[in-house]
Coordinates of C-alpha atoms in Angstrom, one line a residue:
M1 CA -6.3 12.7 31.3
D2 CA -3.6 10.6 29.0
L3 CA 0.1 11.8 29.1
Q4 CA 0.2 13.8 26.0
T5 CA -2.8 15.7 26.8
S6 CA -1.5 16.3 30.2
A7 CA 2.0 17.3 28.5
L8 CA 0.0 19.4 26.2
G9 CA -2.2 21.1 29.2
R10 CA 1.2 22.0 31.1
A11 CA 2.7 23.4 28.0
R12 CA -0.2 25.8 27.1
Q13 CA -0.5 27.2 31.0
M14 CA 3.1 28.3 30.4
L15 CA 2.9 29.7 27.1
E16 CA 0.0 31.6 28.1
T17 CA 1.4 32.8 31.5
Q18 CA 4.9 32.8 30.9
G19 CA 5.2 33.3 27.0
R20 CA 7.5 30.2 26.8
F21 CA 6.7 26.6 27.2
P22 CA 9.1 22.9 28.4
G23 CA 11.2 21.4 25.2
G24 CA 9.9 18.1 24.4
A25 CA 6.5 18.5 25.9
L26 CA 4.6 18.6 22.0
P27 CA 5.3 17.0 18.8
G28 CA 8.3 18.5 16.8
D29 CA 6.5 20.5 14.0
I30 CA 4.3 21.9 16.8
T31 CA 7.2 23.2 19.1
E32 CA 8.6 24.7 16.1
S33 CA 5.7 26.6 14.9
W34 CA 4.8 27.6 18.4
L35 CA 8.4 29.4 18.7
R36 CA 7.9 30.7 14.9
S37 CA 4.4 32.3 16.4
L38 CA 6.1 33.5 19.5
S39 CA 8.9 35.1 17.1
H40 CA 6.1 36.8 15.5
G41 CA 4.5 38.4 18.3
L42 CA 1.5 36.9 18.9
D43 CA -0.3 36.9 22.0
P44 CA -1.7 33.2 22.6
L45 CA -4.5 34.9 24.0
A46 CA -5.3 37.1 21.5
R47 CA -8.9 36.5 20.1
S48 CA -9.0 35.6 16.4
Q49 CA -9.5 38.6 13.7
R50 CA -11.3 38.2 10.5
L51 CA -8.4 38.5 8.1
I52 CA -10.1 38.6 5.0
L53 CA -8.8 40.0 1.8
S54 CA -10.8 42.7 -0.3
E55 CA -12.7 41.4 -3.1
V56 CA -10.4 43.1 -5.6
E57 CA -7.2 41.4 -3.7
F58 CA -9.2 38.1 -3.8
N59 CA -10.2 38.3 -7.2
A60 CA -7.1 38.6 -8.5
T61 CA -5.5 36.1 -6.0
R62 CA -8.1 33.5 -7.8
Q63 CA -6.7 34.5 -11.1
T64 CA -3.4 33.9 -10.2
H65 CA -4.1 30.4 -9.0
A66 CA -6.8 29.8 -11.8
D67 CA -5.0 26.1 -12.6
L68 CA -4.9 25.0 -9.3
I69 CA -8.5 25.8 -8.5
R70 CA -9.8 23.8 -11.6
F71 CA -7.8 20.7 -11.2
A72 CA -8.5 21.0 -7.2
R73 CA -12.0 21.1 -7.3
P74 CA -12.7 17.5 -8.4
E75 CA -10.5 16.4 -5.9
L76 CA -12.1 18.8 -3.1
E77 CA -15.6 17.0 -4.2
L78 CA -14.3 13.8 -3.8
L79 CA -12.6 14.1 -0.5
Y80 CA -16.2 15.8 0.8
D81 CA -17.9 13.0 -0.3
Q82 CA -15.6 10.8 1.3
I83 CA -15.9 12.3 4.9
A84 CA -19.3 13.8 4.6
G85 CA -21.5 14.0 7.6
S86 CA -18.4 14.1 9.9
N87 CA -18.8 17.9 10.8
F88 CA -15.9 18.8 8.3
M89 CA -14.9 20.9 5.9
I90 CA -12.5 21.0 3.0
A91 CA -10.5 24.1 2.1
L92 CA -8.1 24.7 -0.5
G93 CA -5.3 27.5 0.3
S94 CA -2.5 29.0 -2.0
P95 CA 1.0 29.2 -1.2
D96 CA 0.4 32.5 1.2
G97 CA -2.3 30.8 3.0
V98 CA -5.4 32.5 1.3
V99 CA -8.6 30.3 1.3
L100 CA -9.3 29.9 -2.6
D101 CA -12.1 27.5 -2.3
T102 CA -13.9 25.6 0.4
L103 CA -16.6 22.6 0.8
H104 CA -18.4 22.4 4.3
D105 CA -21.5 20.4 5.9
T106 CA -24.2 22.7 7.6
Q107 CA -23.0 21.7 11.1
F108 CA -19.3 23.0 10.5
A109 CA -20.8 26.2 8.8
E110 CA -22.7 27.0 11.6
T111 CA -19.7 27.2 14.1
E112 CA -17.3 29.5 14.6
A113 CA -14.6 28.3 12.8
G114 CA -17.0 27.6 9.7
A115 CA -17.7 31.6 9.7
Q116 CA -13.8 32.1 9.9
V117 CA -12.3 29.7 7.6
I118 CA -14.1 31.2 4.3
P119 CA -12.6 32.3 0.9
G120 CA -10.7 35.4 0.9
S121 CA -9.4 34.6 4.6
V122 CA -5.8 34.1 5.3
W123 CA -4.5 31.4 7.2
S124 CA -0.6 32.0 7.2
E125 CA 1.3 31.2 10.4
N126 CA 2.7 34.6 11.0
L127 CA -1.1 36.0 11.3
R128 CA -2.9 33.1 12.9
G129 CA 0.0 31.1 14.7
T130 CA -0.3 27.7 14.6
N131 CA -2.7 26.0 12.4
A132 CA -2.4 23.1 10.1
M133 CA -2.4 25.2 6.5
G134 CA 0.6 27.8 8.1
V135 CA 2.5 25.2 9.3
C136 CA 2.4 22.7 6.0
I137 CA 3.3 26.6 4.2
A138 CA 6.5 27.1 6.6
T139 CA 7.6 23.5 6.5
G140 CA 6.4 22.2 2.7
R141 CA 5.3 18.9 4.7
P142 CA 2.1 17.6 5.7
A143 CA 0.5 19.0 9.3
Q144 CA -1.7 17.7 11.4
V145 CA -2.9 20.5 14.3
Y146 CA -5.6 19.1 16.7
G147 CA -7.5 21.3 19.6
G148 CA -5.0 22.8 22.3
E149 CA -2.1 22.7 19.5
H150 CA -3.4 25.7 18.1
F151 CA -1.0 28.6 19.0
L152 CA -4.3 30.9 19.5
R153 CA -6.4 29.7 22.1
A154 CA -9.3 31.1 19.8
H155 CA -8.6 27.9 17.9
G156 CA -8.6 25.6 20.3
D157 CA -11.9 23.8 19.5
V158 CA -10.8 22.9 16.1
S159 CA -8.5 20.1 14.2
C160 CA -7.1 20.5 11.1
I161 CA -5.0 18.3 8.6
S162 CA -3.3 19.9 5.7
A163 CA -1.1 18.3 2.9
P164 CA 1.2 20.4 0.5
I165 CA 0.9 20.7 -3.1
F166 CA 4.1 21.3 -5.2
D167 CA 4.2 22.6 -8.9
G168 CA 7.2 20.0 -9.9
A169 CA 9.9 22.9 -9.8
G170 CA 9.9 22.7 -6.0
R171 CA 7.7 25.5 -5.5
L172 CA 4.6 25.1 -3.2
A173 CA 1.6 25.5 -5.6
G174 CA -1.1 25.2 -2.9
V175 CA -2.6 23.2 0.1
L176 CA -5.3 21.2 0.7
D177 CA -6.7 21.3 4.2
A178 CA -9.5 19.2 6.2
S179 CA -10.9 20.8 9.3
S180 CA -13.1 19.4 11.8
M181 CA -14.6 20.0 15.4
S182 CA -13.6 16.5 16.5
A183 CA -10.3 16.3 18.4
V184 CA -9.7 12.7 17.8
R185 CA -6.8 12.1 15.7
Q186 CA -8.0 11.2 12.1
Q187 CA -5.0 9.3 10.4
H188 CA -7.4 8.0 7.6
T189 CA -8.8 11.1 6.8
A190 CA -5.0 12.4 7.1
A191 CA -4.2 9.7 4.0
L192 CA -7.3 10.7 2.0
V193 CA -5.9 14.5 2.1
Q194 CA -2.7 13.6 1.1
M195 CA -3.9 11.1 -1.8
A196 CA -6.0 14.0 -2.7
A197 CA -3.1 16.6 -2.4
S198 CA -1.0 13.9 -4.8
S199 CA -3.7 13.6 -7.5
I200 CA -4.0 17.8 -7.6
E201 CA 0.1 17.8 -7.9
N202 CA 0.1 15.1 -10.9
S203 CA -2.6 16.9 -12.5
L204 CA -1.1 20.5 -12.4
I205 CA 2.3 18.9 -13.6
R206 CA 0.7 17.1 -16.5
S207 CA -1.8 19.7 -17.6
G208 CA 0.8 22.6 -17.3
H209 CA 3.3 20.7 -19.7
D210 CA 1.0 19.5 -22.4
R211 CA 3.8 21.0 -24.8
R212 CA 6.4 19.1 -23.4
I213 CA 7.4 15.0 -22.8
V214 CA 5.8 13.8 -19.3
L215 CA 6.9 10.2 -18.5
Q216 CA 5.9 8.2 -15.6
F217 CA 8.2 5.8 -13.5
H218 CA 8.1 3.7 -10.4
P219 CA 10.8 1.0 -9.9
R220 CA 7.9 -1.5 -9.8
P221 CA 5.6 -1.7 -13.0
E222 CA 2.4 -2.1 -11.7
Y223 CA 2.6 1.2 -9.7
L224 CA 2.5 3.0 -13.0
G225 CA -0.8 5.3 -13.2
T226 CA -0.8 5.3 -9.0
L227 CA -0.5 8.0 -6.9
S228 CA 3.0 6.5 -5.8
M229 CA 4.6 7.1 -9.5
G230 CA 7.1 9.6 -10.2
V231 CA 6.4 12.1 -13.1
L232 CA 8.7 13.7 -14.8
V233 CA 8.9 16.6 -17.3
L234 CA 11.3 17.2 -20.2
D235 CA 12.1 20.5 -22.3
E236 CA 12.9 20.2 -25.7
D237 CA 16.5 19.8 -25.1
L238 CA 15.6 16.8 -23.1
T239 CA 16.8 18.4 -19.7
L240 CA 14.2 17.8 -16.9
H241 CA 11.9 20.8 -16.4
A242 CA 9.9 19.5 -13.5
I243 CA 9.6 16.6 -11.7
N244 CA 6.9 15.4 -8.8
R245 CA 7.7 14.8 -5.4
R246 CA 7.7 11.0 -5.6
G247 CA 9.8 11.2 -8.6
E248 CA 12.5 13.0 -6.4
M249 CA 12.5 10.2 -4.0
F250 CA 13.3 7.6 -6.6
L251 CA 16.1 9.8 -8.2
T252 CA 18.0 10.8 -4.5
G253 CA 21.4 9.9 -5.8
F254 CA 21.8 12.7 -8.1
P255 CA 23.0 16.0 -6.7
R256 CA 20.8 18.2 -9.0
L257 CA 17.6 17.1 -11.4
L258 CA 16.0 20.1 -12.6
G259 CA 18.3 21.2 -15.7
E260 CA 19.9 17.9 -15.9
S261 CA 19.9 15.9 -19.2
F262 CA 17.8 12.8 -19.5
D263 CA 20.7 11.2 -20.9
R264 CA 22.8 12.2 -18.1
I265 CA 20.3 10.4 -15.6
F266 CA 19.4 7.2 -17.6
E267 CA 21.7 4.8 -19.3
Q268 CA 19.6 4.7 -22.4
P269 CA 19.6 8.0 -24.5
F270 CA 16.1 9.1 -25.2
A271 CA 16.8 9.1 -29.0
A272 CA 17.1 5.2 -28.8
I273 CA 13.7 4.9 -26.8
Q274 CA 11.5 7.6 -28.1
Q275 CA 9.9 5.6 -30.7
R276 CA 8.6 2.8 -28.3
L277 CA 7.6 5.3 -26.0
V278 CA 5.3 7.6 -27.8
E279 CA 3.7 4.0 -29.3
G280 CA 2.7 3.7 -25.5
E281 CA 5.1 0.6 -24.7
T282 CA 6.4 0.4 -20.9
L283 CA 10.2 0.1 -21.0
R284 CA 12.8 -1.0 -18.4
V285 CA 15.3 1.5 -17.9
R286 CA 18.3 2.2 -15.4
D287 CA 19.3 5.4 -14.0
R288 CA 23.3 6.1 -14.2
I289 CA 23.3 5.1 -10.4
G290 CA 22.2 1.5 -11.3
S291 CA 18.9 1.4 -10.2
A292 CA 16.2 0.0 -12.7
V293 CA 12.4 1.7 -13.2
S294 CA 9.5 1.4 -15.6
L295 CA 9.0 4.1 -17.9
R296 CA 6.3 4.8 -20.0
C297 CA 5.2 8.1 -21.9
V298 CA 2.0 10.4 -20.8
A299 CA -0.8 10.6 -23.9
N300 CA -0.4 14.5 -24.6
R301 CA 0.0 16.9 -27.1
A302 CA 3.7 16.7 -27.3
S303 CA 3.8 12.9 -27.3
F304 CA 0.8 12.8 -29.6
A305 CA 3.1 15.5 -32.0
L306 CA 6.1 13.2 -32.0
A307 CA 4.3 10.1 -32.7
R308 CA 3.0 11.4 -35.9
R309 CA 6.7 12.5 -37.0
L310 CA 8.2 9.2 -36.1
I311 CA 5.5 7.1 -36.9
P312 CA 4.0 9.0 -40.5
V313 CA 2.6 5.6 -42.1
V314 CA -0.5 4.1 -40.4
T315 CA -1.7 0.8 -42.0
E316 CA -5.4 1.5 -40.9
P317 CA -6.2 5.1 -40.9
G318 CA -6.6 6.8 -37.7
T319 CA -6.0 3.3 -35.5
A320 CA -2.2 4.4 -34.4
P321 CA -3.2 7.9 -33.4
A322 CA -6.4 7.1 -31.6
R323 CA -4.6 4.4 -29.6
N324 CA -1.8 6.5 -28.6
L325 CA -4.3 9.3 -27.7
F326 CA -6.4 7.2 -25.7
R327 CA -3.7 4.5 -24.1
D328 CA -3.8 6.1 -20.4
V329 CA -7.7 5.5 -20.3
V330 CA -9.8 2.9 -19.5
I331 CA -12.1 2.4 -22.2
D332 CA -12.9 -1.4 -22.9
D333 CA -16.4 -0.4 -23.8
P334 CA -17.0 -1.5 -27.7
A335 CA -19.6 0.7 -28.0
L336 CA -17.7 3.9 -26.4
W337 CA -14.6 3.2 -28.1
Q338 CA -16.2 3.2 -31.5
R339 CA -17.8 6.7 -30.9
L340 CA -14.1 8.2 -30.0
Q341 CA -12.6 6.8 -33.0
A342 CA -13.5 9.7 -35.2
L343 CA -12.6 12.5 -31.9
P344 CA -8.6 12.5 -32.9
D345 CA -9.5 13.5 -36.8
A346 CA -11.9 15.9 -35.9
A347 CA -10.1 17.6 -33.3
K348 CA -6.8 17.6 -35.8
R349 CA -9.7 19.5 -38.7
G350 CA -10.6 21.9 -36.3
A351 CA -13.9 21.0 -36.3
A352 CA -16.0 22.6 -32.8
I353 CA -16.6 19.5 -30.5
A354 CA -19.4 19.1 -28.3
I355 CA -19.6 16.5 -25.6
T356 CA -22.7 15.7 -23.6
G357 CA -23.0 13.3 -20.9
E358 CA -24.3 12.9 -17.0
T359 CA -22.1 14.6 -14.6
G360 CA -19.1 12.6 -13.9
T361 CA -18.9 10.8 -17.3
G362 CA -15.6 12.2 -18.2
K363 CA -16.4 15.1 -20.2
A364 CA -13.5 17.1 -19.1
L365 CA -11.3 14.4 -19.5
I366 CA -12.5 14.0 -23.0
A367 CA -11.9 17.7 -23.6
R368 CA -8.3 17.7 -22.7
L369 CA -7.7 14.8 -25.4
A370 CA -9.4 16.4 -27.8
H371 CA -7.1 19.4 -27.0
A372 CA -4.1 17.1 -27.3
A373 CA -5.2 15.6 -30.5
S374 CA -5.7 19.4 -31.9
E375 CA -1.4 19.6 -31.9
R376 CA -2.0 23.3 -31.3
S377 CA 0.4 25.1 -29.5
G378 CA -1.6 27.3 -27.0
P379 CA -3.2 26.3 -24.0
L380 CA -6.4 24.5 -23.0
V381 CA -8.4 27.5 -21.2
T382 CA -11.5 26.6 -19.4
L383 CA -14.7 28.6 -18.8
D384 CA -17.1 27.3 -16.5
G385 CA -21.0 28.4 -17.2
R386 CA -22.0 27.9 -13.8
M387 CA -19.3 30.3 -12.6
L388 CA -20.0 33.0 -14.7
A389 CA -22.6 35.5 -13.5
E390 CA -24.6 38.4 -15.8
G391 CA -22.6 41.0 -16.4
D392 CA -19.1 39.5 -16.0
F393 CA -18.5 38.4 -19.7
A394 CA -16.6 41.4 -20.3
R395 CA -14.0 41.3 -17.2
V396 CA -13.5 37.6 -17.3
C397 CA -13.5 37.0 -21.0
L398 CA -12.1 39.9 -22.4
G399 CA -9.9 41.2 -20.0
S400 CA -9.8 43.8 -17.2
G401 CA -6.8 46.4 -16.8
T402 CA -3.5 44.6 -17.7
E403 CA -4.9 41.0 -16.9
P404 CA -5.6 39.5 -20.3
G405 CA -9.4 37.6 -20.4
L406 CA -9.9 33.9 -21.1
L407 CA -10.0 34.5 -24.9
Q408 CA -6.9 36.0 -25.0
Q409 CA -5.1 33.3 -22.9
A410 CA -6.6 30.8 -25.0
A411 CA -5.5 32.3 -28.6
G412 CA -3.3 29.8 -30.8
G413 CA -4.9 26.9 -28.0
T414 CA -8.6 25.5 -27.0
L415 CA -11.4 27.1 -25.2
F416 CA -13.3 24.6 -23.0
L417 CA -16.7 25.7 -22.6
D418 CA -17.8 23.4 -19.5
E419 CA -21.3 23.5 -18.7
V420 CA -21.7 25.7 -21.8
T421 CA -25.7 25.6 -21.2
D422 CA -25.4 27.5 -18.0
L423 CA -24.0 30.7 -19.9
P424 CA -26.1 33.9 -19.3
V425 CA -27.7 34.8 -22.6
V426 CA -25.6 38.3 -23.0
A427 CA -22.4 35.8 -22.6
Q428 CA -23.8 33.6 -25.1
A429 CA -24.5 36.5 -27.7
A430 CA -20.8 37.9 -27.1
L431 CA -19.2 34.6 -27.5
A432 CA -21.0 34.0 -30.6
G433 CA -19.7 37.4 -32.4
V434 CA -16.2 36.7 -31.2
L435 CA -16.4 33.2 -32.8
D436 CA -17.7 34.8 -35.8
I437 CA -15.6 36.9 -36.9
G438 CA -12.4 36.0 -34.7
E439 CA -12.1 39.1 -32.7
Y440 CA -13.1 41.5 -30.3
R441 CA -12.5 44.9 -28.9
H442 CA -11.2 45.4 -25.4
P443 CA -13.5 46.6 -23.3
E444 CA -11.2 49.1 -21.7
T445 CA -8.9 50.5 -24.2
G446 CA -11.5 49.9 -27.3
A447 CA -8.5 48.0 -28.9
V448 CA -9.1 45.3 -31.6
V449 CA -7.7 41.9 -30.1
R450 CA -7.6 39.2 -32.4
T451 CA -8.0 35.5 -31.2
D452 CA -7.4 32.4 -33.1
L453 CA -8.9 29.5 -31.0
R454 CA -10.6 26.4 -31.2
V455 CA -13.6 25.5 -29.3
V456 CA -14.6 22.5 -27.2
C457 CA -18.1 22.4 -25.2
A458 CA -19.8 20.1 -22.5
T459 CA -23.0 20.0 -20.8
S460 CA -24.6 17.7 -18.3
A461 CA -27.8 18.6 -20.1
P462 CA -28.0 17.9 -23.9
A463 CA -31.4 18.7 -24.4
A464 CA -30.7 22.4 -23.1
L465 CA -28.1 22.6 -26.2
S466 CA -31.6 23.4 -28.1
D467 CA -32.1 26.4 -26.0
L468 CA -28.8 28.4 -26.5
L469 CA -29.0 31.2 -28.8
P470 CA -28.8 29.8 -32.4
A471 CA -25.8 32.2 -33.5
L472 CA -23.7 30.3 -30.9
R473 CA -25.2 26.5 -31.0
Y474 CA -24.6 26.6 -34.4
R475 CA -21.0 27.2 -33.8
L476 CA -20.6 24.4 -31.5
E477 CA -22.1 21.4 -32.6
G478 CA -19.4 20.7 -35.3
F479 CA -18.7 16.9 -33.6
R480 CA -21.2 15.7 -31.2
L481 CA -19.9 13.0 -28.9
D482 CA -22.6 11.4 -26.3
L483 CA -20.7 9.8 -23.3
P484 CA -23.0 7.2 -21.8
P485 CA -23.7 6.7 -17.9
L486 CA -21.5 4.3 -16.0
R487 CA -24.4 1.9 -15.7
L488 CA -24.9 1.4 -19.3
R489 CA -20.9 1.0 -19.6
S490 CA -19.4 -2.6 -20.1
D491 CA -16.2 -1.9 -18.6
L492 CA -17.5 -0.8 -14.9
A493 CA -15.0 -3.9 -13.5
A494 CA -11.9 -2.7 -15.3
L495 CA -12.9 0.6 -14.2
A496 CA -13.2 -0.2 -10.4
Q497 CA -9.8 -2.3 -10.7
R498 CA -8.0 0.6 -12.1
F499 CA -9.4 3.2 -9.3
A500 CA -8.2 0.2 -6.5
R501 CA -4.6 -0.3 -7.9
S502 CA -4.3 3.5 -7.9
V503 CA -4.0 3.0 -4.4
R504 CA -2.7 -0.7 -4.0
P505 CA -1.1 -2.3 -7.5
D506 CA -2.2 -5.9 -6.2
A507 CA -5.4 -5.0 -5.3
R508 CA -8.2 -7.3 -6.1
M509 CA -11.9 -7.3 -6.0
T510 CA -14.0 -10.7 -5.4
E511 CA -17.1 -11.7 -8.0
A512 CA -19.1 -10.6 -5.2
A513 CA -17.6 -7.2 -4.9
L514 CA -18.1 -6.7 -8.5
A515 CA -21.4 -7.8 -8.5
R516 CA -22.4 -5.4 -5.7
L517 CA -20.6 -2.4 -7.4
A518 CA -22.5 -3.6 -11.0
A519 CA -25.9 -3.5 -9.2
H520 CA -25.9 0.0 -8.2
D521 CA -27.1 3.0 -10.4
W522 CA -24.0 5.3 -10.1
P523 CA -25.8 8.6 -10.3
G524 CA -22.3 10.3 -9.9
N525 CA -20.9 7.9 -12.5
L526 CA -17.1 7.9 -12.5
H527 CA -16.7 10.4 -9.6
E528 CA -18.9 8.4 -7.2
L529 CA -17.2 5.0 -8.6
R530 CA -13.9 6.3 -7.6
A531 CA -14.8 7.8 -4.3
I532 CA -16.2 4.4 -3.2
V533 CA -13.5 2.2 -4.4
L534 CA -11.0 4.5 -2.5
Q535 CA -12.9 4.6 0.6
A536 CA -13.3 0.8 0.7
M537 CA -9.8 0.2 -0.2
L538 CA -8.6 2.6 2.9
M539 CA -10.8 0.6 5.1
R540 CA -9.2 -2.6 4.1
P541 CA -5.5 -2.3 3.7
E542 CA -4.8 -6.0 2.5
G543 CA -6.4 -8.7 1.0
A544 CA -9.2 -8.8 -1.7
L545 CA -12.3 -6.3 -1.5
E546 CA -15.4 -8.4 -0.7
A547 CA -19.2 -7.1 -1.3
Q548 CA -19.7 -6.4 2.3
D549 CA -16.7 -3.9 1.9
F550 CA -19.1 -1.7 -0.1
D551 CA -22.7 -2.0 1.9
A552 CA -21.8 1.0 4.0
L553 CA -20.8 2.9 1.4
L554 CA -23.5 2.2 -1.3
P555 CA -27.2 2.9 -0.6
G556 CA -29.5 0.4 -0.2
A557 CA -27.4 -2.8 0.5
P558 CA -29.0 -5.7 -1.3
A559 CA -32.4 -6.9 0.4
R560 CA -32.1 -10.8 1.1
P561 CA -33.9 -13.0 -0.6
V562 CA -37.5 -14.2 0.5
S563 CA -38.0 -17.3 -1.2
S564 CA -35.6 -20.0 -3.0
G565 CA -36.9 -19.0 -6.7
A566 CA -38.0 -15.5 -6.5
T567 CA -34.8 -13.5 -6.2
C568 CA -32.0 -15.9 -6.8
C569 CA -31.2 -19.3 -8.4
A570 CA -31.9 -22.5 -6.2
Q571 CA -27.8 -23.3 -5.9
C572 CA -27.7 -19.8 -4.0
A573 CA -30.8 -19.8 -1.8
G574 CA -30.3 -20.2 1.7
V575 CA -26.6 -18.8 1.7
P576 CA -26.7 -15.2 2.4
W577 CA -23.5 -13.8 0.2
K578 CA -24.4 -16.0 -2.2
A579 CA -27.6 -14.8 -2.6
D580 CA -26.6 -11.2 -2.6
Q581 CA -24.1 -12.1 -5.3
C582 CA -26.9 -14.0 -7.5
Q583 CA -29.4 -11.2 -6.9
N584 CA -26.8 -8.4 -8.3
I585 CA -26.0 -10.7 -11.2
R586 CA -29.4 -11.1 -12.4
T587 CA -30.0 -7.4 -11.8
V588 CA -27.3 -6.7 -14.5
V589 CA -28.3 -8.8 -16.8
A590 CA -31.9 -7.2 -16.6
R591 CA -30.5 -3.8 -16.9
H592 CA -28.7 -5.1 -20.0
E593 CA -32.1 -6.7 -21.2
G594 CA -30.6 -10.2 -20.9
N595 CA -27.7 -9.5 -23.0
V596 CA -25.1 -11.8 -21.1
S597 CA -22.2 -10.9 -22.8
R598 CA -22.3 -7.4 -21.9
A599 CA -23.4 -8.0 -18.2
A600 CA -20.3 -10.4 -18.2
R601 CA -17.9 -7.4 -19.3
V602 CA -19.7 -5.0 -16.3
L603 CA -19.2 -7.6 -13.9
G604 CA -15.8 -8.7 -14.7
M605 CA -17.1 -12.2 -14.9
S606 CA -17.1 -15.2 -17.3
R607 CA -20.6 -15.5 -19.2
T608 CA -20.2 -19.3 -18.0
T609 CA -20.1 -17.9 -14.3
I610 CA -23.3 -15.8 -15.2
Y611 CA -25.5 -18.3 -17.0
K612 CA -25.0 -20.5 -13.8
H613 CA -27.1 -18.0 -11.9
L614 CA -30.1 -17.9 -14.9
K615 CA -30.5 -21.5 -14.9
D616 CA -34.0 -21.5 -13.9
Q617 CA -34.9 -18.6 -15.5
A618 CA -34.5 -20.2 -18.7
S619 CA -37.7 -21.4 -20.4

């Protein structure tokens, strides 16, 4: 038994027999949490109660935190994929400790802990004692609680790791938690949880302020676009409305930030740099303390509208607005770029937009960009067809009691129908009627509610669009945009590098590593690529990523060549890593029907390099 375990055992024995414990025996956060738990009158030997909200209370809580749930869900799925198979569960909590959403493997679900941590359960410190979610809420800091460090002995067989999510105004927006049955300290998992929480926080800030100017900044320009960047939001009067935690760290010399004018924080007046910012430039500016930062503007509805005012004349119609809209997105695939050129104009003209593509191809991102291009004053509101049960349309979409429905929330903005082909038939018919006349009757009061909204829909099953009720389908397909799967895009190398540099700005990948990625089919598309690259980056904190860094993460490591000519060129035969690289290059060329230029873009290699590996295939 090591010293830490021994000290914990003695502390627990005193806690359970005497109601006190020796100071300094435990980590600081655990000590403070045990003291708070005692002050709440909790008994460390009490059985854990099933503290669960009623269905009405839980539905109201989920409605309150709908944006948090929506932006957190992709991160929950990504985090789950990264730690799947290790007896874990992922949970999203509200600022009050209510579990809003979960993902867990079968093993964990069958445990007592799995039966306790379910949507609607409450894990605040005053009710459950020391637990990672409760400690995180109490302190506003990341928390790790292992086994016997829980105040209640009943929770002693679980380890949990939590990270806070803030809203940009200093308020806690939620908590992300990963729990397991392992007592081993999980620093790798802790890093993943904190990265996911930062990503959710940045998404909440950016999406929640689509009508305000959003700026990214960092002392080093290569860190822009990574999770370590600062994000600040400006009100119409150019005062600071919101800022993420990283941004607060970079501007620690100011006594207050929220409500402070941009021109009082930075030396350059905003009016002097606004045109260059909305044109997509990254500028070097100094704050009033004298520290230099690189600054750039996020492409959203506010910046798009500002760009139109500041740049009224465009030499080539549609070019500048499109570039402004897509500047934060990696789109180096010429075919995809060509398809996207018409999107801003279609959105601004109010055309219904239908986006199709496999899961993970970026449909939700394109929907957000279409909303930004529309320049409408209302919000983007999402209705997920997979989550709408039969009979729920009236309550969810039209409203219940004093709560406005999604259609009313989207008035003046955009309604995003995600996985529209999964909508129940009754909901399809009702929605078609609303879109036809622009109004509906409130299901409880009978009052006529008028709603002015634009519609963007998406589906991962494009063939199923024809199965929608004709009355709805004809109102949804004004402008059709098909997103290609990752395996058919020519910018995989650029996307992989972007994901890697979101963790470490100087990250590099060898040609062999890029070839290994390019040879994979990517059924999960961008979601899968991001998950794989982030895991590889965490396992290799420095140096260039090699092909072997992905072998344990991708199914089916490439087979070794069985002869010098069958699977690789003569110059690579006999050297395993060279043979693997050559194999992958040939696979990608074959997948693109011999188009070397396209394969070169996918692989991030020169055509000359690829031709070297194809010499003995020439005839």
